[in-house]
Each structure stands twice: as C-alpha cells, then as structure tokens.
CSV table of C-alpha atoms and ligand atoms in Angstrom, one decimal:
chain,number,residue,atom,x,y,z
J,85,MET,CA,0.2,0.0,0.0
J,86,THR,CA,1.5,3.4,-0.8
J,87,SER,CA,1.9,6.1,2.1
J,88,THR,CA,-0.9,8.1,0.6
J,89,ALA,CA,-3.4,5.1,0.6
J,90,LEU,CA,-2.2,4.1,4.3
J,91,ALA,CA,-3.0,7.8,5.4
J,92,GLY,CA,-6.4,7.8,3.9
J,93,GLU,CA,-7.3,4.3,5.3
J,94,THR,CA,-5.9,5.4,8.7
J,95,GLY,CA,-7.9,8.6,8.8
J,96,LYS,CA,-11.0,6.8,8.0
J,97,LYS,CA,-10.4,4.2,10.7
J,98,LEU,CA,-9.7,7.0,13.4
J,99,LYS,CA,-13.0,8.7,12.3
J,100,ASP,CA,-14.9,5.2,12.6
J,101,ALA,CA,-13.5,4.6,16.0
J,102,ALA,CA,-14.1,8.0,17.4
J,103,VAL,CA,-16.7,6.6,19.8
J,104,LEU,CA,-13.8,4.9,21.8
J,105,ASN,CA,-12.2,8.2,22.5
J,106,ALA,CA,-8.9,6.7,22.1
J,107,ALA,CA,-7.1,9.3,20.2
J,108,LEU,CA,-6.8,13.0,21.5
J,109,SER,CA,-5.1,14.5,18.4
J,110,TRP,CA,-5.1,13.6,14.9
J,111,SER,CA,-6.0,15.0,11.7
J,112,GLN,CA,-6.2,14.1,7.9
J,113,GLU,CA,-4.2,17.1,7.1
J,114,LEU,CA,-1.4,15.7,9.3
J,115,LEU,CA,-1.6,12.2,8.0
J,116,ASP,CA,-1.4,13.5,4.6
J,117,ALA,CA,1.8,15.4,5.7
J,118,GLU,CA,3.0,12.1,7.0
J,119,ALA,CA,2.5,10.4,3.7
J,120,ARG,CA,4.4,13.1,1.7
J,121,ARG,CA,7.3,12.8,4.2
J,122,LEU,CA,7.2,9.1,3.7
J,123,ASP,CA,7.3,9.2,-0.1
J,124,ALA,CA,10.4,11.4,0.1
J,125,ALA,CA,12.2,9.1,2.5
J,126,PRO,CA,13.8,5.8,2.1
J,127,ALA,CA,11.9,2.7,3.2
J,128,GLY,CA,12.6,1.3,6.7
J,129,VAL,CA,11.6,-1.6,8.7
J,130,LEU,CA,8.3,-0.1,9.9
J,131,SER,CA,7.4,1.0,6.2
J,132,GLY,CA,3.8,0.3,5.5
J,133,THR,CA,2.7,0.3,9.3
J,134,SER,CA,0.9,3.1,11.4
J,135,VAL,CA,1.8,3.9,14.8
J,136,ALA,CA,-0.1,5.7,17.5
J,137,LEU,CA,1.7,7.6,20.1
J,138,LYS,CA,0.7,7.9,24.0
J,139,ASP,CA,0.2,11.4,24.5
J,140,ASN,CA,2.8,11.7,27.1
J,141,LEU,CA,5.6,11.3,24.1
J,142,VAL,CA,6.6,14.7,22.9
J,143,THR,CA,6.0,15.7,19.2
J,144,THR,CA,6.5,18.9,17.1
J,145,ASP,CA,3.5,18.4,14.8
J,146,HIS,CA,0.7,17.2,17.3
J,147,PRO,CA,0.2,19.0,20.8
J,148,THR,CA,1.4,16.8,24.1
J,149,THR,CA,-1.2,17.0,26.8
J,150,CYS,CA,-0.4,14.2,29.0
J,151,ALA,CA,-4.5,14.1,29.0
J,152,SER,CA,-4.1,17.0,31.5
J,153,ARG,CA,-5.8,20.3,31.4
J,154,ILE,CA,-2.4,21.9,32.6
J,155,LEU,CA,-0.8,21.1,29.2
J,156,GLN,CA,-4.0,21.9,26.9
J,157,GLY,CA,-2.6,23.0,23.6
J,158,TYR,CA,1.1,22.6,24.5
J,159,VAL,CA,3.3,22.1,21.5
J,160,SER,CA,6.9,20.7,22.0
J,161,PRO,CA,9.9,22.4,20.4
J,162,PHE,CA,11.5,18.9,20.1
J,163,GLU,CA,10.7,15.3,19.4
J,164,ALA,CA,11.2,12.5,21.7
J,165,THR,CA,14.0,10.2,20.5
J,166,ALA,CA,11.6,7.3,20.3
J,167,VAL,CA,9.3,9.0,18.0
J,168,GLN,CA,12.2,10.2,15.8
J,169,ARG,CA,13.4,6.9,15.5
J,170,VAL,CA,9.7,5.4,14.5
J,171,ARG,CA,9.7,8.0,11.9
J,172,ASP,CA,13.2,7.2,10.5
J,173,ALA,CA,12.3,3.5,10.4
J,174,GLY,CA,9.3,4.4,7.8
J,175,ALA,CA,6.2,4.2,9.9
J,176,LEU,CA,3.1,6.8,9.5
J,177,ILE,CA,2.6,8.4,13.0
J,178,ALA,CA,-1.2,8.3,13.1
J,179,ALA,CA,-2.4,10.0,16.3
J,180,LYS,CA,-1.5,11.0,19.8
J,181,ALA,CA,-3.4,8.4,21.8
J,182,ASN,CA,-5.6,9.0,25.2
J,183,LEU,CA,-4.2,8.1,28.6
J,184,ASP,CA,-4.8,8.7,32.3
J,185,GLU,CA,-3.7,12.0,33.1
J,186,PHE,CA,0.1,11.9,33.3
J,187,ALA,CA,0.2,8.2,33.1
J,188,MET,CA,-1.3,7.8,36.5
J,189,GLY,CA,-3.9,5.0,36.5
J,190,SER,CA,-4.9,1.6,35.5
J,191,SER,CA,-8.2,2.1,33.6
J,192,THR,CA,-7.9,5.5,31.3
J,193,GLU,CA,-11.0,7.0,33.3
J,194,HIS,CA,-8.5,9.6,34.7
J,195,SER,CA,-8.2,11.6,31.6
J,196,ALA,CA,-9.1,15.3,31.6
J,197,TYR,CA,-10.7,14.4,28.0
J,198,GLY,CA,-12.9,11.6,28.9
J,199,ARG,CA,-12.5,8.0,29.5
J,200,VAL,CA,-11.6,5.5,26.7
J,201,LEU,CA,-14.0,2.7,26.0
J,202,HIS,CA,-13.0,-1.1,25.8
J,203,PRO,CA,-13.4,-1.8,22.1
J,204,LEU,CA,-15.2,-5.1,22.8
J,205,ASP,CA,-17.5,-3.7,25.6
J,206,HIS,CA,-18.0,-0.1,25.8
J,207,ALA,CA,-19.2,-0.4,29.5
J,208,ARG,CA,-15.6,-1.5,30.4
J,209,VAL,CA,-12.4,0.2,30.6
J,210,PRO,CA,-9.3,-0.7,28.3
J,211,GLY,CA,-7.0,-0.6,31.1
J,212,GLY,CA,-4.4,2.1,31.7
J,213,SER,CA,-2.8,4.3,31.5
J,214,SER,CA,-2.0,3.5,28.2
J,215,GLY,CA,-5.4,2.8,27.4
J,216,GLY,CA,-5.8,5.0,24.3
J,217,SER,CA,-2.9,3.1,22.5
J,218,ALA,CA,-4.0,-0.3,23.5
J,219,ALA,CA,-7.7,0.4,22.3
J,220,LEU,CA,-6.3,1.7,18.8
J,221,VAL,CA,-4.4,-1.4,18.3
J,222,ALA,CA,-7.2,-3.8,19.6
J,223,ALA,CA,-9.6,-1.9,17.2
J,224,GLY,CA,-7.3,-2.5,14.1
J,225,VAL,CA,-7.0,1.5,13.8
J,226,THR,CA,-3.1,1.4,13.8
J,227,THR,CA,-1.0,-1.4,13.2
J,228,THR,CA,1.0,-0.8,16.5
J,229,ALA,CA,1.3,1.9,19.4
J,230,LEU,CA,3.9,3.3,21.7
J,231,GLY,CA,2.7,3.4,25.4
J,232,SER,CA,4.9,4.1,28.5
J,233,GLU,CA,5.1,2.0,31.5
J,234,THR,CA,6.0,3.2,35.1
J,235,GLY,CA,4.1,0.5,36.7
J,236,GLY,CA,2.7,-1.9,34.2
J,237,SER,CA,0.7,0.7,32.0
J,238,VAL,CA,1.4,-1.2,28.9
J,239,ARG,CA,1.1,-4.9,30.1
J,240,GLN,CA,-2.4,-4.0,31.9
J,241,PRO,CA,-4.2,-2.6,29.1
J,242,ALA,CA,-2.5,-5.1,26.5
J,243,SER,CA,-4.1,-7.9,28.8
J,244,PHE,CA,-7.6,-6.1,28.9
J,245,CYS,CA,-7.7,-5.5,25.3
J,246,GLY,CA,-6.3,-8.9,23.9
J,247,VAL,CA,-2.9,-7.5,22.5
J,248,VAL,CA,0.6,-7.9,23.0
J,249,GLY,CA,2.4,-5.2,25.2
J,250,VAL,CA,6.2,-5.4,25.9
J,251,LYS,CA,8.0,-3.4,28.3
J,252,PRO,CA,11.9,-3.5,27.9
J,253,SER,CA,14.5,-3.5,30.6
J,254,TYR,CA,15.1,0.1,32.1
J,255,GLY,CA,17.6,1.7,30.1
J,256,ARG,CA,16.9,0.0,26.9
J,257,VAL,CA,14.8,2.8,25.2
J,258,SER,CA,15.7,6.5,25.4
J,259,ARG,CA,13.4,8.4,27.7
J,260,PHE,CA,14.2,11.6,26.0
J,261,GLY,CA,11.1,13.4,25.4
J,262,LEU,CA,8.9,11.2,27.6
J,263,VAL,CA,7.3,13.5,29.9
J,264,ALA,CA,8.9,12.2,33.4
J,265,PHE,CA,6.5,10.6,35.6
J,266,GLY,CA,8.7,8.2,37.9
J,267,SER,CA,12.1,8.5,36.4
J,268,SER,CA,13.6,5.3,38.0
J,269,LEU,CA,10.6,3.3,36.7
J,270,ASP,CA,9.6,4.8,33.3
J,271,CYS,CA,10.1,2.9,30.1
J,272,ILE,CA,8.7,3.4,26.8
J,273,SER,CA,7.0,0.3,25.7
J,274,THR,CA,5.1,-0.9,22.5
J,275,PHE,CA,1.9,-2.5,21.7
J,276,GLY,CA,1.1,-5.0,18.7
J,277,PRO,CA,-1.6,-7.3,17.5
J,278,THR,CA,1.3,-10.0,17.9
J,279,THR,CA,4.6,-10.4,19.5
J,280,HIS,CA,6.3,-9.9,16.0
J,281,HIS,CA,4.6,-6.4,15.6
J,282,ALA,CA,5.4,-5.3,19.2
J,283,ALA,CA,9.0,-6.5,18.9
J,284,GLN,CA,9.8,-4.9,15.6
J,285,LEU,CA,8.7,-1.6,17.0
J,286,LEU,CA,10.7,-2.1,20.0
J,287,CYS,CA,13.9,-3.1,18.1
J,288,ALA,CA,13.5,0.1,16.2
J,289,ILE,CA,13.4,2.5,19.1
J,290,SER,CA,15.9,0.7,21.3
J,291,GLY,CA,19.8,1.3,21.9
J,292,HIS,CA,21.9,4.1,23.4
J,293,ASP,CA,20.9,7.8,23.3
J,294,PRO,CA,23.3,10.4,24.0
J,295,LEU,CA,20.5,12.5,25.1
J,296,ASP,CA,19.4,10.2,28.0
J,297,PRO,CA,22.3,9.3,30.2
J,298,THR,CA,20.1,6.3,31.6
J,299,THR,CA,20.3,4.6,28.5
J,300,ARG,CA,22.6,1.8,28.4
J,301,ALA,CA,25.6,1.5,26.1
J,302,GLN,CA,24.4,-1.3,24.2
J,303,PRO,CA,23.6,-1.8,20.6
J,304,PRO,CA,19.9,-1.7,19.5
J,305,LEU,CA,17.8,-4.9,20.2
J,306,ALA,CA,18.1,-7.4,17.1
J,307,MET,CA,14.8,-8.7,16.0
J,308,PRO,CA,14.4,-12.2,17.6
J,309,THR,CA,13.2,-15.2,15.7
J,310,ALA,CA,10.4,-17.6,16.4
J,311,PRO,CA,11.9,-21.0,17.6
J,312,LYS,CA,10.6,-24.3,16.6
J,313,ASP,CA,10.3,-25.2,20.4
J,314,LEU,CA,11.1,-24.2,23.7
J,315,ARG,CA,13.4,-27.4,24.7
J,316,GLY,CA,16.2,-26.6,27.2
J,317,VAL,CA,14.2,-23.4,28.5
J,318,VAL,CA,13.3,-23.2,32.0
J,319,ILE,CA,10.3,-21.4,33.0
J,320,GLY,CA,9.4,-20.4,36.5
J,321,LEU,CA,6.0,-20.2,37.9
J,322,PRO,CA,6.3,-17.9,41.1
J,323,ARG,CA,3.7,-19.3,43.5
J,324,GLU,CA,2.8,-15.8,44.8
J,325,TYR,CA,1.2,-14.9,41.4
J,326,PHE,CA,-1.1,-17.9,41.6
J,327,PRO,CA,-3.0,-17.4,44.8
J,328,THR,CA,-6.0,-19.8,45.8
J,329,ASP,CA,-8.6,-17.3,45.2
J,330,LEU,CA,-7.2,-16.1,41.8
J,331,HIS,CA,-10.0,-15.1,39.5
J,332,PRO,CA,-11.1,-18.6,37.7
J,333,GLY,CA,-11.0,-17.4,34.3
J,334,VAL,CA,-7.5,-16.1,34.7
J,335,ARG,CA,-6.6,-19.3,36.2
J,336,ALA,CA,-8.0,-21.3,33.1
J,337,GLY,CA,-6.2,-19.0,30.9
J,338,CYS,CA,-2.7,-19.3,32.6
J,339,ASP,CA,-3.2,-23.2,32.7
J,340,ARG,CA,-3.9,-23.4,29.1
J,341,ALA,CA,-0.7,-21.3,28.5
J,342,ILE,CA,1.3,-23.5,31.0
J,343,ALA,CA,0.2,-26.6,29.2
J,344,ALA,CA,1.1,-25.1,25.8
J,345,LEU,CA,4.6,-24.3,27.0
J,346,ARG,CA,5.2,-27.9,28.4
J,347,HIS,CA,4.0,-29.0,25.2
J,348,LEU,CA,6.6,-26.9,23.5
J,349,GLY,CA,9.4,-28.7,25.6
J,350,ALA,CA,10.0,-26.1,28.2
J,351,GLU,CA,10.9,-27.1,31.7
J,352,ILE,CA,8.2,-25.9,34.1
J,353,ARG,CA,9.4,-25.1,37.7
J,354,ASP,CA,7.6,-23.9,40.7
J,355,VAL,CA,9.5,-20.9,42.4
J,356,SER,CA,9.0,-18.5,45.0
J,357,LEU,CA,9.5,-14.7,45.0
J,358,PRO,CA,8.8,-14.2,48.5
J,359,ASN,CA,8.8,-10.3,48.8
J,360,THR,CA,6.1,-9.9,46.0
J,361,GLY,CA,3.3,-8.8,48.5
J,362,LEU,CA,5.6,-5.7,49.2
J,363,ALA,CA,5.4,-4.7,45.4
J,364,VAL,CA,2.2,-2.4,45.6
J,365,PRO,CA,2.7,-0.5,48.9
J,366,THR,CA,6.4,-0.1,47.7
J,367,TYR,CA,5.5,1.0,44.2
J,368,TYR,CA,2.8,3.5,45.6
J,369,ILE,CA,5.3,5.2,47.7
J,370,VAL,CA,8.4,5.4,45.3
J,371,ASN,CA,6.0,6.2,42.3
J,372,PRO,CA,4.3,9.5,44.2
J,373,ALA,CA,7.8,10.4,45.5
J,374,GLU,CA,9.1,10.8,42.1
J,375,ALA,CA,6.1,12.2,40.6
J,376,ALA,CA,5.7,14.8,43.0
J,377,ALA,CA,9.2,15.9,42.3
J,378,ASN,CA,8.9,15.5,38.5
J,379,LEU,CA,5.4,17.5,38.4
J,380,ALA,CA,6.9,20.4,40.2
J,381,ARG,CA,7.8,21.9,36.7
J,382,PHE,CA,4.2,22.5,36.0
J,383,ASP,CA,4.0,26.0,37.3
J,384,GLY,CA,2.2,28.1,34.9
J,385,VAL,CA,5.6,29.6,33.9
J,386,ARG,CA,7.2,27.4,31.5
J,387,TYR,CA,4.3,25.2,29.9
J,388,GLY,CA,0.9,25.3,28.9
J,389,PRO,CA,-2.0,27.6,30.2
J,390,ARG,CA,-1.5,30.1,33.1
J,391,HIS,CA,-3.8,31.3,35.9
J,392,ILE,CA,-2.5,34.4,37.6
J,393,GLY,CA,-4.8,34.0,40.6
J,394,PRO,CA,-6.8,36.7,42.8
J,395,GLU,CA,-3.8,38.0,44.7
J,396,GLY,CA,-1.7,38.2,41.4
J,397,ASP,CA,1.8,37.2,43.2
J,398,VAL,CA,3.9,34.0,42.3
J,399,ARG,CA,2.2,31.7,45.0
J,400,ALA,CA,-1.4,32.6,43.6
J,401,LEU,CA,0.1,31.8,40.2
J,402,TYR,CA,1.2,28.2,41.2
J,403,ARG,CA,-1.9,27.7,43.3
J,404,ALA,CA,-4.3,28.9,40.4
J,405,THR,CA,-2.5,27.1,37.6
J,406,ARG,CA,-1.8,23.8,39.6
J,407,GLY,CA,-5.3,24.0,41.2
J,408,GLN,CA,-7.1,24.2,38.0
J,409,GLY,CA,-4.8,22.4,35.8
J,410,PHE,CA,-4.4,19.0,37.7
J,411,GLY,CA,-7.2,16.3,38.1
J,412,PRO,CA,-7.7,14.3,41.5
J,413,GLU,CA,-5.5,11.5,40.9
J,414,VAL,CA,-2.4,13.8,40.2
J,415,ARG,CA,-3.2,15.8,43.2
J,416,ARG,CA,-3.5,12.7,45.2
J,417,ARG,CA,0.1,11.5,43.9
J,418,ILE,CA,1.4,14.9,44.6
J,419,LEU,CA,0.1,15.0,48.0
J,420,VAL,CA,1.2,11.5,48.8
J,421,GLY,CA,4.5,11.9,47.3
J,422,THR,CA,5.3,15.2,49.3
J,423,PHE,CA,4.2,13.6,52.5
J,424,VAL,CA,6.6,10.7,52.2
J,425,LEU,CA,9.4,12.7,51.3
J,426,SER,CA,8.8,15.2,54.1
J,427,ALA,CA,11.1,15.7,56.8
J,428,GLY,CA,10.1,13.4,59.8
J,429,TYR,CA,8.3,11.0,57.5
J,430,SER,CA,10.9,10.3,54.8
J,431,ASP,CA,12.7,7.6,57.0
J,432,GLN,CA,9.3,5.8,57.7
J,433,TYR,CA,8.0,5.6,54.2
J,434,TYR,CA,10.4,6.6,51.5
J,435,ARG,CA,13.7,4.9,52.7
J,436,ARG,CA,11.8,2.0,53.8
J,437,ALA,CA,10.3,1.6,50.3
J,438,GLN,CA,13.6,1.7,49.0
J,439,ALA,CA,14.7,-1.0,51.1
J,440,ALA,CA,11.7,-3.0,50.2
J,441,ARG,CA,12.4,-2.3,46.5
J,442,GLN,CA,16.1,-3.8,47.0
J,443,LEU,CA,14.1,-7.3,48.5
J,444,ILE,CA,12.1,-7.4,45.3
J,445,ILE,CA,14.8,-6.9,43.2
J,446,ASP,CA,16.9,-9.6,45.0
J,447,ASP,CA,14.1,-12.1,44.6
J,448,PHE,CA,14.3,-11.7,41.0
J,449,HIS,CA,18.0,-12.2,41.0
J,450,ARG,CA,17.9,-15.4,43.1
J,451,VAL,CA,15.3,-17.1,40.7
J,452,PHE,CA,17.4,-16.2,37.7
J,453,ALA,CA,20.8,-17.0,39.2
J,454,ALA,CA,19.2,-20.3,40.0
J,455,GLY,CA,18.9,-21.2,36.2
J,456,VAL,CA,15.4,-20.1,35.6
J,457,ASP,CA,15.3,-18.4,32.0
J,458,LEU,CA,11.8,-16.7,32.3
J,459,LEU,CA,8.7,-16.4,34.7
J,460,PHE,CA,5.3,-17.0,33.7
J,461,THR,CA,2.3,-15.4,35.6
J,462,PRO,CA,-1.0,-13.9,35.0
J,463,THR,CA,-0.9,-10.4,33.9
J,464,THR,CA,-3.8,-8.9,35.6
J,465,PRO,CA,-6.0,-10.4,38.5
J,466,THR,CA,-9.3,-9.9,36.7
J,467,PRO,CA,-10.4,-9.3,32.9
J,468,ALA,CA,-11.3,-5.9,32.1
J,469,PHE,CA,-13.7,-4.3,34.8
J,470,LYS,CA,-16.6,-2.1,34.4
J,471,ALA,CA,-16.0,1.8,34.2
J,472,GLY,CA,-16.8,3.4,37.4
J,473,GLU,CA,-16.2,0.4,39.4
J,474,LYS,CA,-12.9,1.4,41.0
J,475,THR,CA,-12.9,5.2,40.5
J,476,ASP,CA,-14.0,5.8,44.0
J,477,ASP,CA,-11.5,3.5,45.9
J,478,PRO,CA,-8.0,4.2,44.6
J,479,VAL,CA,-6.6,1.2,46.6
J,480,GLN,CA,-8.8,-1.1,44.5
J,481,MET,CA,-7.4,0.6,41.4
J,482,TYR,CA,-3.9,0.4,42.6
J,483,LEU,CA,-4.2,-3.4,43.2
J,484,ALA,CA,-5.0,-3.7,39.4
J,485,ASP,CA,-1.0,-3.5,39.2
J,486,ILE,CA,-0.5,-6.3,41.6
J,487,PHE,CA,1.4,-8.6,39.1
J,488,VAL,CA,2.8,-5.9,36.8
J,489,CYS,CA,4.7,-3.6,39.2
J,490,PRO,CA,7.3,-5.9,40.5
J,491,ALA,CA,9.1,-6.2,37.2
J,492,SER,CA,8.9,-2.2,36.9
J,493,LEU,CA,10.4,-1.9,40.5
J,494,ALA,CA,13.1,-4.3,39.4
J,495,GLY,CA,13.7,-2.7,36.0
J,496,LEU,CA,13.0,-6.0,34.3
J,497,PRO,CA,11.8,-6.6,30.7
J,498,ALA,CA,8.4,-8.2,30.8
J,499,LEU,CA,5.5,-8.7,28.4
J,500,SER,CA,1.6,-9.7,28.2
J,501,LEU,CA,0.4,-11.9,25.4
J,502,PRO,CA,-3.4,-12.9,24.9
J,503,VAL,CA,-3.9,-16.5,26.3
J,504,GLY,CA,-7.5,-16.9,26.0
J,505,ARG,CA,-11.1,-15.3,26.7
J,506,ASP,CA,-13.4,-15.4,29.7
J,507,GLN,CA,-16.9,-14.7,28.7
J,508,GLY,CA,-15.6,-13.0,25.6
J,509,LEU,CA,-13.2,-10.8,27.6
J,510,PRO,CA,-9.4,-11.2,26.7
J,511,LEU,CA,-7.1,-12.6,29.2
J,512,GLY,CA,-3.3,-12.0,29.4
J,513,GLY,CA,-0.3,-14.1,30.5
J,514,GLN,CA,3.0,-12.5,31.3
J,515,LEU,CA,6.4,-13.4,30.8
J,516,MET,CA,9.2,-11.9,32.7
J,517,ALA,CA,13.1,-12.2,31.9
J,518,ALA,CA,16.4,-11.2,33.6
J,519,ASP,CA,17.8,-7.8,32.8
J,520,PHE,CA,18.4,-7.2,29.1
J,521,ASN,CA,17.2,-10.7,28.3
J,522,GLU,CA,14.4,-9.3,26.0
J,523,ALA,CA,15.6,-11.8,23.2
J,524,ALA,CA,14.6,-14.9,25.1
J,525,MET,CA,11.4,-13.5,26.3
J,526,LEU,CA,10.1,-12.5,22.9
J,527,SER,CA,11.1,-15.9,21.4
J,528,ALA,CA,9.2,-17.6,24.1
J,529,SER,CA,6.2,-15.4,23.3
J,530,MET,CA,6.3,-16.0,19.6
J,531,ALA,CA,6.4,-19.9,20.2
J,532,LEU,CA,3.4,-19.8,22.6
J,533,GLU,CA,1.6,-17.5,20.4
J,534,SER,CA,1.9,-19.9,17.6
J,535,VAL,CA,0.4,-22.8,19.5
J,536,LEU,CA,-2.3,-20.8,21.5
J,537,ASP,CA,-5.4,-19.8,19.8
J,538,ALA,CA,-5.8,-16.7,22.1
J,539,THR,CA,-9.4,-16.2,21.0
J,540,ALA,CA,-10.5,-19.4,22.7
J,541,GLU,CA,-13.1,-19.5,25.6
J,542,VAL,CA,-11.4,-20.9,28.8
J,543,ARG,CA,-14.6,-21.3,30.8
H,94,LIG,N1,-1.3,1.9,37.1
H,94,LIG,C1,0.0,2.4,37.6
H,94,LIG,C2,0.0,3.7,38.2
H,94,LIG,O1,-1.1,4.5,38.3
H,94,LIG,C3,0.9,2.4,36.5
H,94,LIG,C4,1.2,3.7,35.7
H,94,LIG,C5,2.1,3.7,34.6
H,94,LIG,O2,2.6,2.6,34.5
H,94,LIG,N2,2.3,4.7,33.8
H,94,LIG,O3,0.9,4.4,38.7
C-alpha cells in the first residue's frame, strides 16, 4: 500500500473509531503530511505500518497534553528520541493516544478529556494508563502503538484489550521526550497485535541515546526469531502470583498457556518470589515521591495555560495554575509523594520503600541465578472491569497492578500476550526475563502464540 493510501485508510479508521475516545489528536492534514514525508524518505523496517503515540511522548506536529488540562494545547519544540526513531524507520505517525492524566492510573478513566472505551465492551475500561494506545491497536485502527510503563501501564491494558504489550529493560529505550513521571521506573513500551509487531517496534526504538544518560551503552535490540520449540528453556511459575482465590477465568487462561509451554518442551518449575506482596505498597510510595518531584515543573511559567490567581503574586500563580490544571489522581500523587518525602516521614516511608524495592529486586536475581530463564504469571488479577467500578476506591485501582509492578520496580523486561478469553473478554499471560534478556522473552512469546489460539474461551 502506498503511504498516501495508508494515510487515507488510517484517517477513515480513526473517524470510525471516534466513539472509543482513544485518540486525543489526529487530523487528515497531518496524516497526509506524514504520507508526503514518507514518500520522500527511504523505506525502513516499519514502512507500511501506522503507529499511535501515547500523548506523553513529545512531538513537534501534534500537541502533547498528557491528558491534562495543565498542558492543554502545549506543542513541544523538539521530538522524543523514540518518536524520531519510529519516523526514521518508515512508519506513519497516526495519532496521539488518550491516557490517564500524566500516566497515573490503571483504567484510562483519569483523562481530563474523557475516558477511553473498551473496544469489545463499551461499558468496560481498556486498562491504563496507556488505554488509548491499547484500544487503537485492539480495534485495528493502527498497526502498533507506543505506550509508557511506570508500573505496568502497557502490559495491563494489553491484557484487557487482547493485544501484546512489551516493556523493555530500564535503560533499553531512551526516555528523552517522554514526559517524566517516575524517573527510576519509566520505560517507553510497545503494543502490537502479535509479538512480532510489538518486538519490531521495540527493536526500532531501542539503543543508546546520548540525550538520555540512563540509556545503557548497548547496541539496538536485534529482531528475535520464532523458535521451533522451547526445549532447554526453564520457565518458573512464582507461586505468589497464583493465589488460591485467583479469578477462575484468569487461572484457566494461564493453565492453558502453561500446558502449551510444556507441550513446546519447556521445563516448568515452581519458584518463589517471597517479597511480591511488598510490591504494590512499595510502588505506591516510590512512584508518588518521584511524581511529586517531576510534576513540580508545571508551575504556569514554563508550560501550558497560565492562571494568575486573585492575589496576582507568584504563589497565587502556582495555586491557581496547579489547582485548575491537575485532576484528582494527580493531586493525590503529589500530596502522597510530598508527604512521604517530608522531613520526619521520609525515613518511615520513602527509605523503607527503597529497602523493600531492593528485596523485590533480590528475589528476581535469586530465581534467575538459580537457572530459571523466564517467569510466567497472569498479567492482571481479573479481565477488564466495568467503568466506574474502582474510581471511588484508589486502593482497589492500585491493586489492579499487583502482578505488573514488581518487574517495573526491578527494571526487568516483561510482556503480556493474549492467552484466551473469559466470557468474551481477553485474558493476558505475562512473561518476565532477567535484565536485558528481551530476546529470550520475545522468542518464547512467539512460540507460545503460535500454539495458542488466544481467542478460545477458557470457561
Ligand atoms: N497503574 C500504575 C499507576 O497508576 C501504572 C502507571 C504507569 O505504568 N504509567 O501508577
């Protein structure tokens, strides 16, 4: 298909899918400009594909709002490294995708521009915070999408929407141009309809970037191949991720996947990650602490709309701009983060959370050092939940991250792939690997995918 045809078709699909509220910014003019750019450039590995970008990745053509009123209409003077690499690889940038405000959430209900609808059941959420990206790929609007993970925000919506979501190791992909949320956790991550698609996009954006000193001095990830079988691969099942009260559909989906892994020749081993229970409380201290620090930059002086406030002094400017600009979840994180870092409390909360984070990291190291190549778990405790179900109870919302935030705290690569359906709703299985071992994880996912018909009902 020519770039012009792809731009036309993508515009039509975006229009038809408008009800999902998954795209915050797109226009046929920008799509056509993309087509002209592609026609003038050499072909690349992503030629012929369209990519949606979570709206916390800065772009010079579209505005970047982070789904917040505080950045309404903001246009970046520079482009994120990952976005530049996607363009250089020949992809058509299709749209900026909706998200939970500043990527805070697990349902994409916390967007200042309205919630995103689950493509298969509009009464449900697509997961979050990269729910717009996940929904666009699941609905077939774009070939792939970029999202961001701080604590599971690509794997969790991938699981809910029935697509593949891949979070790389921390430092594999440049964070330059990703609006900072939790700087020790943030990873740009990819969505695709299959592992192959998500892996190809990840390979294109990976590799060292002098503009982000936390990227590791490693060559870009090479595209893995699908193995014939998984003979010789040891896959651990951490018992903490399979509690006796696990949702029966989720369990059935995982059981099918585990049987398929065995069938492929993998050795399945029971393992333990004893500090898993600390992950959610640890994450919800470390994350708000970093968020509160990062979001201090939105002060009405440098970015977005400015509200002067009645007194007209600088404090009134901060109060009015931040008071009107930030939604409730963002305020909650700033309050919690400021509290856990404050004098007299930081030893009790922040420092203890850092110690707990180390215990979680040590658990993973121990298991991988004992000869386990990969870990397999459910991605989420339940299939997609109903809109409004958890918005009044932040702790219930936070618990949706229980299986995804450990790998984020440890900086490890992890992915979610569809393993079946429960009453029509997709179920995700998670693979996790040791630091910078994306290749083994992606290969295993390709093998598993080839033997699982992920649309099969499990109950
Ligand atoms: N749900 C998590 C949170 O709200 C994850 C966010 C993310 O990964 N961006 O913090």
